[in-house]
Tab-separated table of C-alpha atoms in Angstrom:
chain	number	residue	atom	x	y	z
A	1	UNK	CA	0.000	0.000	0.000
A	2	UNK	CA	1.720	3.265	-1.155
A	3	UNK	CA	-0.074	6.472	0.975
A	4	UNK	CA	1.799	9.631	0.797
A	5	UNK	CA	1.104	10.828	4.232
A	6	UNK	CA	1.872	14.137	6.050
A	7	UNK	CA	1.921	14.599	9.363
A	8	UNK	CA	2.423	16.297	12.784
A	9	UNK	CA	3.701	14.805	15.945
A	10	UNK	CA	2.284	14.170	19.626
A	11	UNK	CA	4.476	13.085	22.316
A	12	UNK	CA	7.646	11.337	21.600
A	13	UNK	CA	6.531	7.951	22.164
A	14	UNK	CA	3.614	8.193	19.749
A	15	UNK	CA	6.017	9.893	17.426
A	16	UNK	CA	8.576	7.137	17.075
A	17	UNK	CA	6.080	4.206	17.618
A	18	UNK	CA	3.468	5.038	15.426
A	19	UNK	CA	5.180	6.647	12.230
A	20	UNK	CA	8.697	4.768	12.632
A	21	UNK	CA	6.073	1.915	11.742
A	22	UNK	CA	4.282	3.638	8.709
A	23	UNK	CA	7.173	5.035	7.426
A	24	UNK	CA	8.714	1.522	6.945
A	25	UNK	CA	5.145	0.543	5.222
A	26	UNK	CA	4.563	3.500	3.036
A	27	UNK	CA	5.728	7.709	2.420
A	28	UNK	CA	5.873	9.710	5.675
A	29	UNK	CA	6.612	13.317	5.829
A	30	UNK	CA	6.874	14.528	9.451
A	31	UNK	CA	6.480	18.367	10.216
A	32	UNK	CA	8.141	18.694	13.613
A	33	UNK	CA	10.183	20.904	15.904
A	34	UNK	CA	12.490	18.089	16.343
A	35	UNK	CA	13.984	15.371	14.752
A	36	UNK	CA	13.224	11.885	15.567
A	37	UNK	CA	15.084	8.774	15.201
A	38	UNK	CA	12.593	7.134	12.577
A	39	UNK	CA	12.823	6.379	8.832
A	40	UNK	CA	10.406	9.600	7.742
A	41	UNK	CA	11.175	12.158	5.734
A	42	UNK	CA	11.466	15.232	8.479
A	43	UNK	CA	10.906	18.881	8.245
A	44	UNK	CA	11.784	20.936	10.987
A	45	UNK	CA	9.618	24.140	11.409
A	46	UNK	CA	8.990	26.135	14.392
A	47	UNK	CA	6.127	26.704	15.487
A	48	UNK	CA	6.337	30.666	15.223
A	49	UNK	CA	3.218	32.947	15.182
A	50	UNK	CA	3.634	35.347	11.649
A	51	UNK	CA	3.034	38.715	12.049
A	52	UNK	CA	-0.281	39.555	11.302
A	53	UNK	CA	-1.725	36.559	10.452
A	54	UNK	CA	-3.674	33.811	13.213
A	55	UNK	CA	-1.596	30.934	11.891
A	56	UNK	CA	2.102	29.768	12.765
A	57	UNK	CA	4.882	29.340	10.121
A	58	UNK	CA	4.449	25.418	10.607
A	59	UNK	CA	1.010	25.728	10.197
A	60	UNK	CA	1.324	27.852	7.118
A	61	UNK	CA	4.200	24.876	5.975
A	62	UNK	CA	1.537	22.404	6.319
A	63	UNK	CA	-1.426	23.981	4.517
A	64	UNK	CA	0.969	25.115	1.416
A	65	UNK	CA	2.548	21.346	0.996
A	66	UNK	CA	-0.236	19.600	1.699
A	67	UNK	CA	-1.785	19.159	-1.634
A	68	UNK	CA	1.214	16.828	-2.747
A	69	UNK	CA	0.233	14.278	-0.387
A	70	UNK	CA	-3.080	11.855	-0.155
A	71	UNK	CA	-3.195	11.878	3.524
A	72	UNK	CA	-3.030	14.306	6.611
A	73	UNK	CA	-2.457	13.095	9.103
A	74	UNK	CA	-2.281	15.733	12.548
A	75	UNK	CA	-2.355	15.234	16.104
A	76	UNK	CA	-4.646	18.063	17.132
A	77	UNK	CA	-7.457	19.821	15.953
A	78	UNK	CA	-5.503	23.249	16.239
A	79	UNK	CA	-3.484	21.738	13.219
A	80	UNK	CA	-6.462	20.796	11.556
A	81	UNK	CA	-7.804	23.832	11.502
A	82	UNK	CA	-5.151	24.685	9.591
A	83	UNK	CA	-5.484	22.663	6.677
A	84	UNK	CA	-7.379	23.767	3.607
A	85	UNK	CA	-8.013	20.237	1.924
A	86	UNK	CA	-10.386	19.060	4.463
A	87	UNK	CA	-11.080	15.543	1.975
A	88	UNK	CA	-7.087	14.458	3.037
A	89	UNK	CA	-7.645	15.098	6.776
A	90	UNK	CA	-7.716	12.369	9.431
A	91	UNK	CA	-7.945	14.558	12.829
A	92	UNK	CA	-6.533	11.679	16.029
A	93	UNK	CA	-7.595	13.120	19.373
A	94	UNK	CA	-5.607	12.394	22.226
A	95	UNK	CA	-8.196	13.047	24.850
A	96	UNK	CA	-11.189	14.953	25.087
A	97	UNK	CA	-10.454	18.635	25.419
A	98	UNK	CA	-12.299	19.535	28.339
A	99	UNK	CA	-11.247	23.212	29.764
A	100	UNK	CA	-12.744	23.114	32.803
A	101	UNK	CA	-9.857	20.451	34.033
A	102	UNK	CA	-7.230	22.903	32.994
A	103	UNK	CA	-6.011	26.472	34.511
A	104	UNK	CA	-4.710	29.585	33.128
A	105	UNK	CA	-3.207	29.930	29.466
A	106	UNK	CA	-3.832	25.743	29.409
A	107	UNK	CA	-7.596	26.760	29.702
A	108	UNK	CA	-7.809	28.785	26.947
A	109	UNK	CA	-6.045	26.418	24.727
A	110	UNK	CA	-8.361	23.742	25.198
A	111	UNK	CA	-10.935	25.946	24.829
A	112	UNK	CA	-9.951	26.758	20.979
A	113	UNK	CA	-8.798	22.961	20.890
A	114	UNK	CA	-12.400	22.089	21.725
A	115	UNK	CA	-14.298	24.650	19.318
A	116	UNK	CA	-11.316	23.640	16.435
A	117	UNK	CA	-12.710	20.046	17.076
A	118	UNK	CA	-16.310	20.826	16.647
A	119	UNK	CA	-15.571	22.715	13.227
A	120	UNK	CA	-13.570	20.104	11.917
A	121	UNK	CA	-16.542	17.127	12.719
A	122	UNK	CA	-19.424	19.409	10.874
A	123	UNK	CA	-16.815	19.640	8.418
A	124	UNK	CA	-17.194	16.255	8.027
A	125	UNK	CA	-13.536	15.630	8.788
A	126	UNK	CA	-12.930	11.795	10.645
A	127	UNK	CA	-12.083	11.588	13.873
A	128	UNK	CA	-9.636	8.714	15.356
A	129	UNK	CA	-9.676	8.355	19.192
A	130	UNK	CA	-7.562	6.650	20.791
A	131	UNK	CA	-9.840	4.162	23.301
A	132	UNK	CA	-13.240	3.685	23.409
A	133	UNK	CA	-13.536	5.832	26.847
A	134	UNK	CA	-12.309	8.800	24.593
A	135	UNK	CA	-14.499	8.048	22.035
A	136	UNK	CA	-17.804	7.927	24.032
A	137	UNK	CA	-16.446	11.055	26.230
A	138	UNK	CA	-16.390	12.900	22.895
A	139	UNK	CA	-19.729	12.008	21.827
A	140	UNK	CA	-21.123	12.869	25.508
A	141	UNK	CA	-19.263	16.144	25.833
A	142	UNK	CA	-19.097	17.634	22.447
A	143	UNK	CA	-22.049	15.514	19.832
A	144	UNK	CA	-19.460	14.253	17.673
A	145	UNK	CA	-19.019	10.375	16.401
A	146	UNK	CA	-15.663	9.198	16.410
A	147	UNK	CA	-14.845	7.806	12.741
A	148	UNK	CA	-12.316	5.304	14.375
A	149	UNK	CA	-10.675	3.691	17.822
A	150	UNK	CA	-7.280	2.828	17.244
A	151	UNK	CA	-5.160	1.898	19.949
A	152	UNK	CA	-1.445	3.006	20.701
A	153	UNK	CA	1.380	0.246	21.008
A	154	UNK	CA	4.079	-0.004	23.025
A	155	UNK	CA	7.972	0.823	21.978
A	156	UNK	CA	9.823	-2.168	22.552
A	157	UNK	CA	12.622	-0.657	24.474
A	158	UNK	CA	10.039	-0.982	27.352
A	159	UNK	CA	9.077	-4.989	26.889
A	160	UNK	CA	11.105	-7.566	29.042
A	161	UNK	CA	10.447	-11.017	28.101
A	162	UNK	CA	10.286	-12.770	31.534
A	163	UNK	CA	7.801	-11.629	34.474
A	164	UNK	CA	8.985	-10.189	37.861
A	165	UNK	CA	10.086	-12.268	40.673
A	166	UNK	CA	8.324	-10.794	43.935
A	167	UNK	CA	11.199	-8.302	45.746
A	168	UNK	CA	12.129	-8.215	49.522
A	169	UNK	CA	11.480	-4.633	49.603
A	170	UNK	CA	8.682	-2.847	47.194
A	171	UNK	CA	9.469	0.487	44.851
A	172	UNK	CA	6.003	2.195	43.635
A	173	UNK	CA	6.152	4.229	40.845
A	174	UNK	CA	3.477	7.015	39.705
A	175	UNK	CA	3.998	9.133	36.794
A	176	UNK	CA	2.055	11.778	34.978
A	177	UNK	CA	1.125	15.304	35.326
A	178	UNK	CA	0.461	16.683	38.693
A	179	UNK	CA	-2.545	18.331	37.884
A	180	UNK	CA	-5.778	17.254	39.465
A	181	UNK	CA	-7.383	15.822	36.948
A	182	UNK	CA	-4.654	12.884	37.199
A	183	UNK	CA	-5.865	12.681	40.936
A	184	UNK	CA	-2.193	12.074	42.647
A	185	UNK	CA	-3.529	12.782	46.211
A	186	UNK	CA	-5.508	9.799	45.836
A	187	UNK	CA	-1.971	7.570	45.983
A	188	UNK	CA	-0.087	10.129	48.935
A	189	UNK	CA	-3.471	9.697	51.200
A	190	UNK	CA	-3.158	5.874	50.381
A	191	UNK	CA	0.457	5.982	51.344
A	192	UNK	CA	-0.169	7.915	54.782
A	193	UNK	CA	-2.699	5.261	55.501
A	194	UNK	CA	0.295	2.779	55.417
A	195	UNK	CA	3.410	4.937	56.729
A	196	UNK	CA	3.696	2.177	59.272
A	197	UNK	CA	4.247	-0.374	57.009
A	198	UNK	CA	7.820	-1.219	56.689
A	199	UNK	CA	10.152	-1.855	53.339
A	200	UNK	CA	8.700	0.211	50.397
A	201	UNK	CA	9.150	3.477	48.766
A	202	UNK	CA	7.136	5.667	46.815
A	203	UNK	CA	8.500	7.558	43.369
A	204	UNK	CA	6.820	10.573	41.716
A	205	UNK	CA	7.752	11.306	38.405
A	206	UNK	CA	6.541	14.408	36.425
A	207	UNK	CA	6.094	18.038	36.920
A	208	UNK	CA	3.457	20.575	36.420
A	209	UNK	CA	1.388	23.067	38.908
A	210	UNK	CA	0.634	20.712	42.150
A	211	UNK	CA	4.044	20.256	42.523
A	212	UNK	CA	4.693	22.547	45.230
A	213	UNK	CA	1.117	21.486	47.133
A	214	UNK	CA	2.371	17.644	46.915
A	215	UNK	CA	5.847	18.445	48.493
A	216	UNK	CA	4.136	20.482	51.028
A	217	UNK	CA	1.389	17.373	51.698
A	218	UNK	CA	4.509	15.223	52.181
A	219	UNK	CA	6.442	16.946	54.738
A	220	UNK	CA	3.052	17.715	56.468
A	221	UNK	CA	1.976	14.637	56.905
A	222	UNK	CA	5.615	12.795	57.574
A	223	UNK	CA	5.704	10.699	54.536
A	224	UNK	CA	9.123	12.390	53.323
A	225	UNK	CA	11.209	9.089	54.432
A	226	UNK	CA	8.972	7.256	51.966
A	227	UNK	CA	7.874	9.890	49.074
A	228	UNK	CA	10.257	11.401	46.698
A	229	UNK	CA	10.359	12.968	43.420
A	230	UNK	CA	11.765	11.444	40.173
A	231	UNK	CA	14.656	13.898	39.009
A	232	UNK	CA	13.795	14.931	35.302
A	233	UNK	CA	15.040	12.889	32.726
A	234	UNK	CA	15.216	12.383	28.879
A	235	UNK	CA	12.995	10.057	27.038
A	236	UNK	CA	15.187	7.276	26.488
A	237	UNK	CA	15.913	6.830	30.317
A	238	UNK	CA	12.271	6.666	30.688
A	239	UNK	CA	12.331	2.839	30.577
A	240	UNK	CA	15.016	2.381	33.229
A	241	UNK	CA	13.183	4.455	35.853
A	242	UNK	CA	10.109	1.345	35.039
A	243	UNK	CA	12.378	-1.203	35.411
A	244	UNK	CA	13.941	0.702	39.218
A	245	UNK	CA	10.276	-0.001	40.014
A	246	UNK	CA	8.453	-3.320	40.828
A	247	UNK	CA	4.618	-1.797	41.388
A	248	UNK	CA	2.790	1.107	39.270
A	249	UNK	CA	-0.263	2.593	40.422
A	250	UNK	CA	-2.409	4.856	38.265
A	251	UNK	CA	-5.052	6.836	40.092
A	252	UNK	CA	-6.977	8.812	36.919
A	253	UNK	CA	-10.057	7.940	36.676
A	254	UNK	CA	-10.982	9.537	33.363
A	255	UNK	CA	-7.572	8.907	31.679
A	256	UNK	CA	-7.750	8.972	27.899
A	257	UNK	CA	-5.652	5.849	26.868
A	258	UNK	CA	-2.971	5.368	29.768
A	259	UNK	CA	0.290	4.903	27.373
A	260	UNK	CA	2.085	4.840	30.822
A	261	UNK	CA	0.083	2.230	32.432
A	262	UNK	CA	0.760	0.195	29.404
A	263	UNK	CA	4.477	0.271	29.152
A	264	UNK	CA	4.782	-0.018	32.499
A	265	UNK	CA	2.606	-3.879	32.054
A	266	UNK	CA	5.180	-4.462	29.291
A	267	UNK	CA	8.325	-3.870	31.897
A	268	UNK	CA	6.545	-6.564	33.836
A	269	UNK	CA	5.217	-3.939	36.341
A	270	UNK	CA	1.797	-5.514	38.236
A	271	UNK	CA	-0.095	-2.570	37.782
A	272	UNK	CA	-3.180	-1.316	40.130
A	273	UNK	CA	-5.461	0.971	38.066
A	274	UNK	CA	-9.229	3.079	39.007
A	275	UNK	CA	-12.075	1.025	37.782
A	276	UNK	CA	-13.023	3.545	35.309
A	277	UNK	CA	-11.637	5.400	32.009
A	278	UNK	CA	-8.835	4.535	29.318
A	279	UNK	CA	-6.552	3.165	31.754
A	280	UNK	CA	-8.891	0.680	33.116
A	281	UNK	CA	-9.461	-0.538	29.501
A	282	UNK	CA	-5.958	-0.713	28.941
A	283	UNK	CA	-5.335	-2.972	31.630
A	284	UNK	CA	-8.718	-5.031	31.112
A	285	UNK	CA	-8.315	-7.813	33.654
A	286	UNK	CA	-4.013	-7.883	34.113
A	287	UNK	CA	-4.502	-5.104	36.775
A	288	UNK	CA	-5.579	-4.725	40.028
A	289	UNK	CA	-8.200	-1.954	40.425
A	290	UNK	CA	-9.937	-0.352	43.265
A	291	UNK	CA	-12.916	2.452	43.320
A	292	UNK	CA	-12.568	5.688	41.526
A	293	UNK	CA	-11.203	8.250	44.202
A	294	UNK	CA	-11.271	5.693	46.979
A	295	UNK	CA	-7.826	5.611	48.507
A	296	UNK	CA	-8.412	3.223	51.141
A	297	UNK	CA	-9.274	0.829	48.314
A	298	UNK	CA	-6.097	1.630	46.862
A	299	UNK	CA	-3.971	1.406	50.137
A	300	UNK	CA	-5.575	-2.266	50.553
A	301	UNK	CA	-4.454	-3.506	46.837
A	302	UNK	CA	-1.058	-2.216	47.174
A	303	UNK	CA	-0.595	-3.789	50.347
A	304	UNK	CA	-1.901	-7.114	49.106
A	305	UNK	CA	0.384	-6.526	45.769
A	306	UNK	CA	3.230	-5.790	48.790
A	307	UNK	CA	2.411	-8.768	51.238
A	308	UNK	CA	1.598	-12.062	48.675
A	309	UNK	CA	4.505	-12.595	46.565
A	310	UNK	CA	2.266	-15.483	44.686
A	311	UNK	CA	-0.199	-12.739	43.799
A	312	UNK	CA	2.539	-10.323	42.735
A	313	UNK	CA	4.299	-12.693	40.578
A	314	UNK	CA	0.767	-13.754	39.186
A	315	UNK	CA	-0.006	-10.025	38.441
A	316	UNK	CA	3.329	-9.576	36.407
A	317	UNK	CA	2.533	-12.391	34.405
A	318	UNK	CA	-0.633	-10.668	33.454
A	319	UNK	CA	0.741	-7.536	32.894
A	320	UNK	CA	3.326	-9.061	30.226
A	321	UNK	CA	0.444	-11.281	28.249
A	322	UNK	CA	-1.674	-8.177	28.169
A	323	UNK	CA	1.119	-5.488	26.728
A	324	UNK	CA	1.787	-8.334	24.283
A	325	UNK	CA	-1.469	-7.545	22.975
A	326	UNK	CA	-0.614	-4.291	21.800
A	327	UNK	CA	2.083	-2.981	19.267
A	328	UNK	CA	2.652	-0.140	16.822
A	329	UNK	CA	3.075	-2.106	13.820
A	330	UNK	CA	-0.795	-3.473	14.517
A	331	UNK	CA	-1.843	0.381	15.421
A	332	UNK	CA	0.269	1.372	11.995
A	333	UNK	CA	-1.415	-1.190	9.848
A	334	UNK	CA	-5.088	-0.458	11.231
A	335	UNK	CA	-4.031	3.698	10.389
A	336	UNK	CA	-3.371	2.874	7.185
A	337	UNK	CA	-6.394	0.573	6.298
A	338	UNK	CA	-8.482	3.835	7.117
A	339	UNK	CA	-6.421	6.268	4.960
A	340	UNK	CA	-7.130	3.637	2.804
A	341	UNK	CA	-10.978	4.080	2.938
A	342	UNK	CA	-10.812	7.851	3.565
A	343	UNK	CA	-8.947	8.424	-0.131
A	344	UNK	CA	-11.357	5.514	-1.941
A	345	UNK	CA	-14.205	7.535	-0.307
């Protein structure tokens, strides 16, 4: 199948999985600030606002090459928006922008992200989402039918082939945002409830505004010997900070997809999960899961991860039989059979 596609990135892991595989099946031309270690062709354009005009110089790149490709392909409806042949366009949303979970200048971005969105479905543009949570959240919130659910894969510098044998002493790892729509208090009120319990330690890794009120919860409630943060570190370190670990606990309960749940399954991790959103369908049965927002639930699951190594060891085989599951050469192949039928349509 030979689809000249276009595209923009999303976050580096999506980036290399998903069009390192396509470009090795078909044309890829990737419009990026950055260059990526994949086969694409790659053109690197800031994203600079032009002086009097509401468009960026990779924006305007996009629209005025466009036409010499039979696919676009972009990551975000403020890209989309962008484009003048709307028949080429294939719009994947990462989420569901919702502003009200957001603050300041992030607010008003998902705002425009949100009305760019709605344009772009009454344009008759298809939407991909990336889990069926996202998909149904989009028809709830905003009226429109996804086109497509594709699911991401998993980078193989995060799979080990054999599962976890159950440690002496426990490392939990949580990483994301800290912003409260990822819910982190829900894992330090689950870890005061068992600061008496001896030989684990908790990791944070990720930045964003709660930092300063989760440093302050710690040292207020004398969890410091137990809670620290992750020090910032480049992508391709990212799967060595999985492997430090030997439990991962999500705690979102309206996560779009959970890419992080999901490598950490394939690094053998048992993982322990909400009982709701993208994560939770992720993880389908390999995970432990406890009640939305409940972190007493969560405090009992990660102390019966911490106390049965049978159970642990169990859980890590799960974990590696459902990540096999999921790849980017089947997410590449199932992109390109819809090009496919958006060009013959």
């Amino acid at each position: 199948m030979n689809i000249r596609i276009i595209a923009t990135p999303h976050i580096e892991h999506y980036t290399l999985g998903l069009y390192g595989e396509l470009a090795r099946k078909t044309q890829v031309t990737l419009i990026s600030l950055q260059k990526y270690d994949i086969p694409a062709k790659q053109l690197i354009v800031p994203r600079v606002p032009l002086p009097g005009k509401r468009t960026s110089l990779r924006n305007l790149v996009l629209r005025w090459i466009s036409k010499n490709y039979d696919i676009i392909h972009v990551n975000s409806s403020l890209d989309g928006v962008a484009v003048k042949n709307l028949d080429k366009l294939v719009v994947t949303e990462h989420g569901f922008p919702d502003p009200s979970v957001e603050e300041g200048r992030s607010k008003k971005l998902y705002q425009h992200e949100q009305e760019s969105l709605i344009k772009l479905s009454e344009n008759g543009v298809p939407i991909v989402a990336i889990s069926h949570f996202t998909a149904s959240e989009i028809k709830k919130k905003l009226g429109i039918e996804v086109s497509k659910v594709i699911y991401h894969g998993v980078l193989d510098i995060f799979r080990v082939k054999s599962p976890r044998k159950a440690p002496g002493a426990h490392t939990v790892l949580w990483n994301s945002r800290l912003i409260r729509f990822k819910e982190p208090f829900v894992l330090l009120e689950a870890i005061h409830k068992l600061k008496n319990k001896q030989g684990f330690l908790v990791r944070i890794r990720g930045d964003g505004p709660l930092r300063g009120e989760i440093a302050e919860y710690i040292k207020r409630e004398n969890i410091s010997d137990l809670v620290s943060f992750v020090d910032p570190a480049p992508f391709h370190q990212l799967s060595s900070i999985y492997r430090s670990a030997s439990i991962y606990v999500h705690t979102c309960s309206r996560e779009p997809f959970g890419l992080a749940v999901l490598e950490a399954m394939a690094s053998g991790l048992p993982v322990i999960v909400p009982r709701s959103g993208g994560a939770y369908e992720v993880a389908g049965n390999a995970a432990l899961t406890f009640n939305p927002g409940d972190s007493y639930d969560l405090a009992e699951k990660l102390e019966a991860l911490m106390e049965d190594p049978e159970l642990y060891e169990k859980m890590s085989e799960k974990s590696l039989k459902r990540s096999s599951e999921f790849s980017w050469e089947k997410a590449a192949e199932e992109y390109l059979k819809f090009f496919d039928k958006v060009i013959s349509q």
